[in-house]
Every structure is written in structure tokens, then in C-alpha cells.
Amino acid sequence: MSDTVLDRASAPRPTPKPGILDIAPYVPGKSKVEGVEHPLKLSANENILGSSPAAREAFSTAFDQLQMYPDGRSTILREALAATYGLEPDRLLFGCGSDEIFQMLNQTFLEPGDNIVQGEFGFGAYAIGARACQAEVRMAPEPGYRIDVDELLKLVDERTRIVFVANPANPTGTWNSGEEIRRLHAGLPPSVVLCLDGAYAEFCDDPAYEDGMSMVREFENVVVTRTFSKLHGLAALRVGWAYMPREMAAAVDRIRLPFNVNIPAQLAAVAALGDADFQRRSLALVNQWRPWLAQQLGGLGLEPLPSAANFVLVGFPATPGKTAKEADAFLSARGLITRYVAGYGLPNHLRITIGLEVHNRAVVEALAEFMKGAAQ
Ligand SMILES: *Cc1c(COP(=O)(O)O)cnc(C)c1O
């Protein structure tokens, strides 16, 4: 028996396996401010328009089914998604949010000593699940706050099992072209899973962008994940899905908890998918205000990154009095909650979800005041 096994056997209380206590607890964005009654939450990239009226209506019909177990195959949602996007139903996998899908991929492919590769500012959920599998998490530099194909490939070795890329990315909002993603794929051994996290895919309409669905059909090692949490405004219901090769779906599905997507979630997601009007309005709002917000922030002497998602990441000076941390406190005190992203390795940035016109103007006005105050 190894030393750790003996140590754990003789410990005075149950001891988590090695690595668990090295995982930093996930800190979600703030949603409350002391002394402010109704703060505006622009910290979690939620849909500021709420959710589709059709989805709300469908959710309410679940009242009569609370005693029942859900359909473990999520058949109604499977068929609706397959029809909407022209996908084969048996290549779809559902999760309690896409978070659970990352978890299932990690559990399926990682054994102790394996590794995953992601960008240095990559989404935290990939790493938590990988560490829980006693795998190593390798973070590739992101020069210019963008995923760099060569930097990712440099970290890939014979113990690499999964490469995670969010495209567009969170928290940076930057994205990679289909050409870049294909070059990344071409540089990976066929044994490595390339997981393309498309949580913000709907928000990127650049012709050079590729959502990866056709790569899933072309190759046996590409997975695309999507979510109902952002565009569809159903974050509370936790519905994520993945499109993957058949063999992979058949493997991952074995460890899926049998009833992981609940009935209200399935009903609301199907209705949301059919509500083109709500999707259009949500996209139009972001398309109208994202460039405006970026331009205004730039005008204040701040450094917004070009974003292809429903938020803007903005850089602050490191000068005392003008820092992102102080700006975060200044905004919070005025009831405006944005996301301080130091936990992502970005201590000089704030991530701001696009709001309604009145919200976006309030943020800009408050930051103008902040920068003016700081100048004195
Ligand atoms: C919000 C988000 C998701 C979606 O997570 P869910 O678990 O589906 O709510 C996935 N990836 C990234 C990068 C995100 O920002």
C-alpha cells in the first residue's frame, strides 16, 4: 500500500483523497450589496430580458408533474434540438447545466496523472472536475487575452486527454476563428478530446467563426457543448447539452446520473428553443449595446477587450485609486454589481454583462465619476 493510503487509513477522521483540498472553492459573482435594496446584477452574464414567455408558460405546466421522475433521455428536448440544428439525436447528451457535461467528460477520460489543457484565463469549471479526478490542469498563456493555438499545443503530451476551449471565451469575451480551431485540432493526437464550449456561440456572428458542429461529424474526438443559461435566459433550470461522436456519447452516457435534467427544465428548454422572437430580441439588445459600452469605456481611458459574447471585459489602470478592485467597490456601493475577475488571473479587469440601455448608461456614468474622482 502507498504511504497516502496508509496515512488515510490511520487518520483520526475521514480524509479526502489527494488533491481535493487543493481545489480552490468556486466563488460565484456577488448578487447582494449591503445597504442597497435592489442592486442590478451584471455579474453573471444572465439574460437581462429574463426568459422567453413561452418558456415561462411551459415551466408552469410542470406543476402537475412534480411527483414524477423525468424522462432520463430528455426525449422531447433531444428531438427538438435535433430538428432545430439538424443533428442526429443519438449524438446528443444532456447535463444539469453544461457544467455537468464538463464533469462527465472529465470523469470519463481522466485517471490520476492525466492532464487537461486550457487557456490561462479559462473557465473554472473544467479545472475543478479535472482536479477531482486527480488530473493535472495545464494552463496555456493567452497573449492578448486570446486563446493561442501554439501555446495550447506546446502543453499537450502523452498524458493529455482533453483540451477545453470556450469559444467565445469567458471571462475575456474573445474568440477564435474556425481556421484556428481546425489548426488546433490538426495538431492534437486523435486520442485527445477537443471540447469546444459554445456557451456564447449564439452571440458571435462573424463569418470566420465556426460553432464546431460540423467538426463533430468529421472527427471522432471533437465535442461541442451548449447551454440554455445565456441566450435563452434559463440559468436557474440548469440545462446544458453536448453534440459528440456516437462512440463517445455511448461511453459518457454510462456515468450520467439517470435523471439529471428535470421536468420543468426539459419543458421550458423546448419552449425556449421554439421562441425565435425572444432569441432575436436578446441578440439585438447585445448587438446594439455591446459596441456602445465598449466605445464609452474606451472613452473613459479604460481598456475594453473586443467581445463576441453578452458581456465586456474591461481593463483598469494598476494605479492606486483607479484599480479594477476599487472600481468594483465604487460600482457596488451604487447598486451596480459587476464581476471582479481576479480569481481568473485578471486582477486589473472587470467583466460587465450587457444590460438594458438604462443599465449600461448607469454603469458608464458611474465609471466616469470614478475615473474623475481618481484623477484628483
Ligand atoms: C455560463 C457558461 C457556461 C454555461 O454553464 P451552465 O452550466 O450551462 O449554466 C459554460 N461555459 C462558459 C464559459 C460559461 O461562461
CSV table of C-alpha atoms and ligand atoms in Angstrom, one decimal:
chain,number,residue,atom,x,y,z
A,1,MET,CA,0.0,0.0,0.0
A,2,SER,CA,1.2,3.5,-0.7
A,3,ASP,CA,2.0,6.0,2.1
A,4,THR,CA,-1.0,8.1,1.4
A,5,VAL,CA,-3.3,5.0,1.6
A,6,LEU,CA,-1.8,4.1,4.9
A,7,ASP,CA,-2.0,7.7,6.2
A,8,ARG,CA,-5.6,7.9,5.2
A,9,ALA,CA,-6.4,4.6,6.8
A,10,SER,CA,-4.9,5.7,10.2
A,11,ALA,CA,-6.2,9.3,10.1
A,12,PRO,CA,-8.4,10.3,13.0
A,13,ARG,CA,-11.2,11.3,10.7
A,14,PRO,CA,-12.2,10.6,7.1
A,15,THR,CA,-9.6,12.3,4.8
A,16,PRO,CA,-10.5,13.4,1.2
A,17,LYS,CA,-8.3,11.8,-1.4
A,18,PRO,CA,-5.2,13.7,-2.5
A,19,GLY,CA,-5.9,16.8,-4.5
A,20,ILE,CA,-9.4,17.5,-3.3
A,21,LEU,CA,-8.3,20.1,-0.7
A,22,ASP,CA,-6.1,21.8,-3.3
A,23,ILE,CA,-9.2,22.8,-5.2
A,24,ALA,CA,-10.0,26.4,-4.5
A,25,PRO,CA,-13.7,26.7,-3.7
A,26,TYR,CA,-15.6,28.3,-6.6
A,27,VAL,CA,-16.6,31.9,-5.8
A,28,PRO,CA,-19.7,32.9,-7.8
A,29,GLY,CA,-20.3,36.5,-8.7
A,30,LYS,CA,-21.9,38.7,-6.0
A,31,SER,CA,-25.6,39.1,-6.1
A,32,LYS,CA,-26.2,41.3,-3.0
A,33,VAL,CA,-24.8,44.6,-1.7
A,34,GLU,CA,-25.2,45.6,1.9
A,35,GLY,CA,-27.5,48.6,2.2
A,36,VAL,CA,-28.7,48.5,-1.4
A,37,GLU,CA,-32.2,47.2,-1.7
A,38,HIS,CA,-32.4,46.2,-5.4
A,39,PRO,CA,-28.9,46.1,-6.8
A,40,LEU,CA,-28.5,45.5,-10.5
A,41,LYS,CA,-26.7,42.3,-11.2
A,42,LEU,CA,-24.4,42.5,-14.2
A,43,SER,CA,-22.0,39.9,-12.9
A,44,ALA,CA,-23.1,36.5,-14.2
A,45,ASN,CA,-23.9,37.0,-17.9
A,46,GLU,CA,-27.5,36.3,-17.3
A,47,ASN,CA,-30.1,37.4,-19.9
A,48,ILE,CA,-31.2,40.9,-18.8
A,49,LEU,CA,-34.6,40.4,-20.7
A,50,GLY,CA,-35.4,37.4,-18.4
A,51,SER,CA,-36.6,34.4,-20.2
A,52,SER,CA,-39.0,33.6,-23.0
A,53,PRO,CA,-42.7,34.0,-22.2
A,54,ALA,CA,-43.3,30.6,-23.9
A,55,ALA,CA,-40.6,29.0,-21.6
A,56,ARG,CA,-42.3,30.5,-18.5
A,57,GLU,CA,-45.6,29.2,-19.6
A,58,ALA,CA,-44.2,25.7,-20.3
A,59,PHE,CA,-42.4,25.7,-16.9
A,60,SER,CA,-45.7,26.4,-15.2
A,61,THR,CA,-47.3,23.3,-16.7
A,62,ALA,CA,-44.8,21.2,-14.7
A,63,PHE,CA,-46.7,22.0,-11.5
A,64,ASP,CA,-48.9,19.0,-12.3
A,65,GLN,CA,-45.9,16.6,-12.7
A,66,LEU,CA,-43.9,17.2,-9.6
A,67,GLN,CA,-44.4,13.7,-8.3
A,68,MET,CA,-42.9,12.2,-11.4
A,69,TYR,CA,-39.3,11.3,-12.3
A,70,PRO,CA,-38.2,13.0,-15.5
A,71,ASP,CA,-37.6,11.2,-18.8
A,72,GLY,CA,-34.0,10.2,-18.3
A,73,ARG,CA,-33.3,10.5,-22.0
A,74,SER,CA,-34.7,14.0,-22.2
A,75,THR,CA,-36.6,12.8,-25.3
A,76,ILE,CA,-38.7,15.9,-26.0
A,77,LEU,CA,-35.6,18.2,-25.8
A,78,ARG,CA,-33.4,15.7,-27.7
A,79,GLU,CA,-35.9,15.7,-30.6
A,80,ALA,CA,-36.4,19.5,-30.5
A,81,LEU,CA,-32.7,20.2,-30.7
A,82,ALA,CA,-32.1,17.6,-33.3
A,83,ALA,CA,-34.8,19.2,-35.5
A,84,THR,CA,-33.7,22.8,-34.8
A,85,TYR,CA,-30.0,22.3,-35.6
A,86,GLY,CA,-30.2,19.3,-38.0
A,87,LEU,CA,-28.3,16.9,-35.6
A,88,GLU,CA,-28.5,13.2,-35.0
A,89,PRO,CA,-30.5,12.6,-31.8
A,90,ASP,CA,-28.2,9.7,-30.6
A,91,ARG,CA,-25.2,12.0,-30.6
A,92,LEU,CA,-26.7,14.4,-28.0
A,93,LEU,CA,-26.0,14.3,-24.3
A,94,PHE,CA,-27.8,16.4,-21.7
A,95,GLY,CA,-26.5,17.8,-18.4
A,96,CYS,CA,-27.5,19.7,-15.4
A,97,GLY,CA,-26.0,22.8,-17.0
A,98,SER,CA,-23.0,22.4,-19.3
A,99,ASP,CA,-21.0,22.3,-16.1
A,100,GLU,CA,-22.2,18.7,-15.5
A,101,ILE,CA,-21.2,17.8,-19.1
A,102,PHE,CA,-17.6,19.0,-18.4
A,103,GLN,CA,-17.7,17.0,-15.2
A,104,MET,CA,-18.8,13.9,-17.1
A,105,LEU,CA,-16.2,14.3,-19.8
A,106,ASN,CA,-13.5,14.6,-17.1
A,107,GLN,CA,-14.8,11.5,-15.2
A,108,THR,CA,-15.0,9.5,-18.4
A,109,PHE,CA,-11.5,10.3,-19.7
A,110,LEU,CA,-9.2,11.2,-16.8
A,111,GLU,CA,-7.3,9.0,-14.5
A,112,PRO,CA,-4.8,10.1,-11.9
A,113,GLY,CA,-1.7,11.6,-13.6
A,114,ASP,CA,-3.5,12.5,-16.8
A,115,ASN,CA,-3.9,16.2,-17.7
A,116,ILE,CA,-6.2,18.6,-19.3
A,117,VAL,CA,-5.1,21.7,-21.2
A,118,GLN,CA,-6.9,25.0,-21.3
A,119,GLY,CA,-6.1,28.7,-21.6
A,120,GLU,CA,-4.8,30.6,-18.6
A,121,PHE,CA,-8.0,32.6,-18.3
A,122,GLY,CA,-10.1,29.6,-18.9
A,123,PHE,CA,-13.5,28.9,-17.3
A,124,GLY,CA,-13.1,27.5,-13.8
A,125,ALA,CA,-15.5,24.5,-14.1
A,126,TYR,CA,-13.2,22.5,-16.4
A,127,ALA,CA,-10.3,22.5,-13.8
A,128,ILE,CA,-12.5,21.7,-10.8
A,129,GLY,CA,-13.7,18.5,-12.3
A,130,ALA,CA,-10.3,17.5,-13.6
A,131,ARG,CA,-8.6,18.0,-10.2
A,132,ALA,CA,-11.4,15.9,-8.6
A,133,CYS,CA,-10.2,13.1,-11.0
A,134,GLN,CA,-6.6,13.7,-9.7
A,135,ALA,CA,-5.6,15.0,-13.1
A,136,GLU,CA,-3.2,17.9,-13.7
A,137,VAL,CA,-4.5,21.2,-15.1
A,138,ARG,CA,-2.3,22.9,-17.6
A,139,MET,CA,-2.9,26.5,-18.4
A,140,ALA,CA,-1.5,27.9,-21.7
A,141,PRO,CA,-0.6,31.6,-21.9
A,142,GLU,CA,-3.2,33.7,-23.7
A,143,PRO,CA,-1.2,36.6,-25.2
A,144,GLY,CA,-3.5,39.5,-25.9
A,145,TYR,CA,-6.2,37.7,-23.8
A,146,ARG,CA,-6.9,35.3,-26.6
A,147,ILE,CA,-6.5,31.5,-26.9
A,148,ASP,CA,-3.3,30.9,-28.8
A,149,VAL,CA,-3.2,27.6,-30.7
A,150,ASP,CA,0.5,27.1,-30.5
A,151,GLU,CA,0.6,27.8,-26.7
A,152,LEU,CA,-2.0,25.2,-26.1
A,153,LEU,CA,-0.3,22.6,-28.4
A,154,LYS,CA,3.0,23.1,-26.5
A,155,LEU,CA,1.4,21.8,-23.3
A,156,VAL,CA,-0.1,18.6,-24.9
A,157,ASP,CA,1.8,15.4,-24.1
A,158,GLU,CA,1.0,11.7,-23.9
A,159,ARG,CA,-0.9,12.2,-20.7
A,160,THR,CA,-3.2,14.8,-22.2
A,161,ARG,CA,-6.8,13.6,-22.5
A,162,ILE,CA,-8.9,16.7,-23.0
A,163,VAL,CA,-8.3,20.2,-24.4
A,164,PHE,CA,-11.0,22.7,-23.3
A,165,VAL,CA,-11.6,25.8,-25.3
A,166,ALA,CA,-14.5,28.2,-24.7
A,167,ASN,CA,-15.3,30.0,-28.0
A,168,PRO,CA,-16.2,32.8,-27.5
A,169,ALA,CA,-14.4,32.7,-24.2
A,170,ASN,CA,-15.4,33.7,-20.7
A,171,PRO,CA,-14.3,35.9,-19.0
A,172,THR,CA,-12.3,37.5,-21.8
A,173,GLY,CA,-15.1,37.6,-24.5
A,174,THR,CA,-12.5,37.0,-27.2
A,175,TRP,CA,-12.9,34.3,-29.8
A,176,ASN,CA,-11.0,32.2,-32.3
A,177,SER,CA,-11.7,31.6,-36.0
A,178,GLY,CA,-12.8,28.3,-37.4
A,179,GLU,CA,-9.4,28.2,-39.1
A,180,GLU,CA,-7.6,28.5,-35.8
A,181,ILE,CA,-9.7,25.8,-34.1
A,182,ARG,CA,-9.1,23.5,-37.0
A,183,ARG,CA,-5.4,24.1,-36.8
A,184,LEU,CA,-5.6,23.3,-33.1
A,185,HIS,CA,-7.5,20.1,-33.9
A,186,ALA,CA,-4.9,19.1,-36.6
A,187,GLY,CA,-2.1,19.4,-34.0
A,188,LEU,CA,-3.8,17.1,-31.5
A,189,PRO,CA,-3.4,13.3,-31.5
A,190,PRO,CA,-6.7,11.6,-32.3
A,191,SER,CA,-6.8,10.2,-28.8
A,192,VAL,CA,-7.2,13.7,-27.2
A,193,VAL,CA,-10.8,15.1,-26.8
A,194,LEU,CA,-11.2,18.6,-28.1
A,195,CYS,CA,-14.1,20.1,-26.1
A,196,LEU,CA,-15.5,23.3,-27.7
A,197,ASP,CA,-17.6,25.1,-25.1
A,198,GLY,CA,-20.1,27.1,-27.1
A,199,ALA,CA,-21.9,28.8,-24.1
A,200,TYR,CA,-21.8,32.1,-26.0
A,201,ALA,CA,-21.8,30.7,-29.6
A,202,GLU,CA,-25.1,32.4,-30.5
A,203,PHE,CA,-23.6,35.8,-29.8
A,204,CYS,CA,-20.8,35.5,-32.3
A,205,ASP,CA,-22.0,36.2,-35.9
A,206,ASP,CA,-18.6,36.7,-37.5
A,207,PRO,CA,-18.4,34.7,-40.8
A,208,ALA,CA,-14.9,33.4,-39.7
A,209,TYR,CA,-16.4,31.9,-36.6
A,210,GLU,CA,-17.3,28.2,-36.7
A,211,ASP,CA,-19.5,26.6,-33.9
A,212,GLY,CA,-17.8,23.3,-34.4
A,213,MET,CA,-20.9,21.2,-35.1
A,214,SER,CA,-19.5,20.0,-38.5
A,215,MET,CA,-16.2,19.2,-36.9
A,216,VAL,CA,-18.1,16.8,-34.6
A,217,ARG,CA,-19.3,15.0,-37.7
A,218,GLU,CA,-15.9,15.0,-39.4
A,219,PHE,CA,-13.8,13.8,-36.4
A,220,GLU,CA,-14.1,11.2,-33.7
A,221,ASN,CA,-12.6,13.4,-30.9
A,222,VAL,CA,-14.5,16.7,-31.1
A,223,VAL,CA,-17.3,17.6,-28.6
A,224,VAL,CA,-19.4,20.8,-28.7
A,225,THR,CA,-21.2,21.9,-25.6
A,226,ARG,CA,-24.1,24.4,-25.5
A,227,THR,CA,-26.3,25.8,-22.8
A,228,PHE,CA,-29.8,27.3,-22.2
A,229,SER,CA,-28.3,29.5,-19.5
A,230,LYS,CA,-27.2,32.5,-21.5
A,231,LEU,CA,-29.1,33.4,-24.7
A,232,HIS,CA,-32.3,31.6,-23.5
A,233,GLY,CA,-32.2,33.0,-20.0
A,234,LEU,CA,-32.8,29.7,-18.3
A,235,ALA,CA,-29.7,29.6,-16.0
A,236,ALA,CA,-31.9,28.7,-13.0
A,237,LEU,CA,-33.1,25.5,-14.6
A,238,ARG,CA,-29.6,24.2,-15.4
A,239,VAL,CA,-29.9,22.8,-18.9
A,240,GLY,CA,-26.8,22.1,-21.0
A,241,TRP,CA,-26.3,19.8,-23.9
A,242,ALA,CA,-23.5,18.4,-26.0
A,243,TYR,CA,-23.1,17.1,-29.5
A,244,MET,CA,-20.4,14.5,-29.8
A,245,PRO,CA,-19.3,11.4,-31.7
A,246,ARG,CA,-21.6,8.4,-31.2
A,247,GLU,CA,-18.9,6.2,-29.5
A,248,MET,CA,-18.1,9.0,-27.1
A,249,ALA,CA,-21.8,9.6,-26.3
A,250,ALA,CA,-22.2,5.9,-25.6
A,251,ALA,CA,-19.3,6.0,-23.1
A,252,VAL,CA,-20.2,9.2,-21.3
A,253,ASP,CA,-23.8,8.3,-21.0
A,254,ARG,CA,-22.9,5.4,-18.8
A,255,ILE,CA,-21.8,7.7,-15.9
A,256,ARG,CA,-24.6,10.2,-16.3
A,257,LEU,CA,-27.0,10.3,-13.4
A,258,PRO,CA,-30.2,8.8,-14.6
A,259,PHE,CA,-32.5,11.8,-14.1
A,260,ASN,CA,-30.1,14.7,-14.4
A,261,VAL,CA,-32.4,17.1,-16.3
A,262,ASN,CA,-35.6,17.8,-14.5
A,263,ILE,CA,-39.1,18.0,-16.0
A,264,PRO,CA,-39.6,21.8,-15.7
A,265,ALA,CA,-36.2,22.3,-17.3
A,266,GLN,CA,-37.0,20.0,-20.2
A,267,LEU,CA,-40.3,21.6,-20.9
A,268,ALA,CA,-39.0,25.2,-20.6
A,269,ALA,CA,-36.0,24.5,-22.8
A,270,VAL,CA,-38.1,23.0,-25.6
A,271,ALA,CA,-40.4,26.1,-25.5
A,272,ALA,CA,-37.4,28.5,-25.4
A,273,LEU,CA,-35.9,26.8,-28.4
A,274,GLY,CA,-39.1,27.5,-30.3
A,275,ASP,CA,-39.3,31.2,-29.3
A,276,ALA,CA,-37.3,32.8,-32.1
A,277,ASP,CA,-38.7,36.2,-31.2
A,278,PHE,CA,-37.2,36.1,-27.7
A,279,GLN,CA,-33.9,34.9,-29.1
A,280,ARG,CA,-33.9,37.7,-31.7
A,281,ARG,CA,-34.7,40.4,-29.1
A,282,SER,CA,-31.9,39.1,-26.8
A,283,LEU,CA,-29.4,39.2,-29.6
A,284,ALA,CA,-30.5,42.6,-30.8
A,285,LEU,CA,-30.0,44.1,-27.4
A,286,VAL,CA,-26.5,42.7,-27.1
A,287,ASN,CA,-25.6,43.8,-30.6
A,288,GLN,CA,-26.9,47.3,-30.0
A,289,TRP,CA,-25.3,47.9,-26.6
A,290,ARG,CA,-22.0,45.9,-26.6
A,291,PRO,CA,-20.3,48.2,-29.1
A,292,TRP,CA,-21.7,51.3,-27.4
A,293,LEU,CA,-20.5,50.1,-24.0
A,294,ALA,CA,-17.0,49.3,-25.3
A,295,GLN,CA,-16.7,52.6,-27.0
A,296,GLN,CA,-17.8,54.6,-23.9
A,297,LEU,CA,-15.5,52.6,-21.7
A,298,GLY,CA,-12.6,53.3,-24.1
A,299,GLY,CA,-13.6,57.0,-24.0
A,300,LEU,CA,-13.0,57.0,-20.2
A,301,GLY,CA,-9.5,55.8,-20.7
A,302,LEU,CA,-10.2,52.2,-19.9
A,303,GLU,CA,-9.4,49.2,-22.0
A,304,PRO,CA,-12.3,47.1,-23.1
A,305,LEU,CA,-11.5,43.9,-25.0
A,306,PRO,CA,-13.3,43.2,-28.2
A,307,SER,CA,-16.1,40.8,-27.2
A,308,ALA,CA,-18.2,38.3,-29.1
A,309,ALA,CA,-20.3,37.4,-26.1
A,310,ASN,CA,-23.0,39.1,-23.9
A,311,PHE,CA,-20.5,40.9,-21.7
A,312,VAL,CA,-17.5,43.1,-22.0
A,313,LEU,CA,-14.2,42.6,-20.1
A,314,VAL,CA,-12.6,45.9,-19.3
A,315,GLY,CA,-9.1,46.7,-18.2
A,316,PHE,CA,-8.3,49.3,-15.5
A,317,PRO,CA,-5.0,51.0,-14.7
A,318,ALA,CA,-3.0,49.5,-11.9
A,319,THR,CA,-2.6,53.0,-10.3
A,320,PRO,CA,-3.9,53.2,-6.8
A,321,GLY,CA,-7.3,54.9,-6.8
A,322,LYS,CA,-8.1,53.7,-10.3
A,323,THR,CA,-7.9,49.9,-10.0
A,324,ALA,CA,-10.5,47.4,-11.0
A,325,LYS,CA,-10.9,46.4,-7.4
A,326,GLU,CA,-11.7,49.9,-6.3
A,327,ALA,CA,-14.0,50.4,-9.3
A,328,ASP,CA,-15.8,47.2,-8.3
A,329,ALA,CA,-16.4,48.6,-4.8
A,330,PHE,CA,-17.4,52.0,-6.2
A,331,LEU,CA,-20.0,50.4,-8.6
A,332,SER,CA,-21.3,48.1,-5.9
A,333,ALA,CA,-21.9,51.0,-3.5
A,334,ARG,CA,-24.1,52.4,-6.2
A,335,GLY,CA,-26.0,49.2,-6.6
A,336,LEU,CA,-24.2,48.1,-9.8
A,337,ILE,CA,-22.8,44.6,-9.4
A,338,THR,CA,-20.1,43.6,-12.0
A,339,ARG,CA,-17.7,40.8,-11.8
A,340,TYR,CA,-14.2,41.3,-10.4
A,341,VAL,CA,-12.3,38.6,-12.1
A,342,ALA,CA,-9.1,38.4,-10.1
A,343,GLY,CA,-9.9,34.7,-9.5
A,344,TYR,CA,-9.4,34.1,-13.2
A,345,GLY,CA,-6.0,35.6,-13.1
A,346,LEU,CA,-7.2,39.0,-14.2
A,347,PRO,CA,-6.8,41.4,-11.2
A,348,ASN,CA,-7.0,44.5,-13.3
A,349,HIS,CA,-10.2,43.8,-15.1
A,350,LEU,CA,-14.0,43.8,-14.5
A,351,ARG,CA,-16.5,41.8,-16.5
A,352,ILE,CA,-19.7,43.6,-17.2
A,353,THR,CA,-22.8,41.9,-18.6
A,354,ILE,CA,-24.6,43.9,-21.2
A,355,GLY,CA,-27.8,45.4,-19.7
A,356,LEU,CA,-30.7,47.4,-20.8
A,357,GLU,CA,-30.0,50.9,-22.1
A,358,VAL,CA,-30.6,52.4,-18.7
A,359,HIS,CA,-28.3,50.0,-17.0
A,360,ASN,CA,-25.5,50.4,-19.5
A,361,ARG,CA,-25.8,54.2,-19.2
A,362,ALA,CA,-25.7,53.9,-15.4
A,363,VAL,CA,-22.5,51.9,-15.5
A,364,VAL,CA,-20.8,54.4,-17.8
A,365,GLU,CA,-21.9,57.3,-15.7
A,366,ALA,CA,-20.7,55.7,-12.5
A,367,LEU,CA,-17.4,54.8,-14.1
A,368,ALA,CA,-17.0,58.3,-15.5
A,369,GLU,CA,-17.4,59.6,-11.9
A,370,PHE,CA,-15.0,57.0,-10.6
A,371,MET,CA,-12.3,58.0,-13.1
A,372,LYS,CA,-12.8,61.7,-12.5
A,373,GLY,CA,-12.6,61.2,-8.7
A,374,ALA,CA,-9.5,59.1,-9.2
A,375,ALA,CA,-7.8,61.8,-11.3
A,376,GLN,CA,-8.0,64.4,-8.5
B,1,LIG,C1,-22.0,30.3,-18.5
B,1,LIG,C2,-21.0,29.4,-19.1
B,1,LIG,C3,-21.3,28.1,-19.3
B,1,LIG,C4,-22.7,27.6,-19.0
B,1,LIG,O1,-22.8,26.9,-17.9
B,1,LIG,P1,-24.1,26.2,-17.5
B,1,LIG,O2,-23.6,25.2,-16.5
B,1,LIG,O3,-24.7,25.6,-18.7
B,1,LIG,O4,-25.0,27.2,-16.9
B,1,LIG,C5,-20.4,27.3,-19.9
B,1,LIG,N1,-19.2,27.8,-20.2
B,1,LIG,C6,-18.8,29.0,-20.0
B,1,LIG,C7,-17.5,29.5,-20.5
B,1,LIG,C8,-19.8,29.9,-19.4
B,1,LIG,O5,-19.4,31.2,-19.2
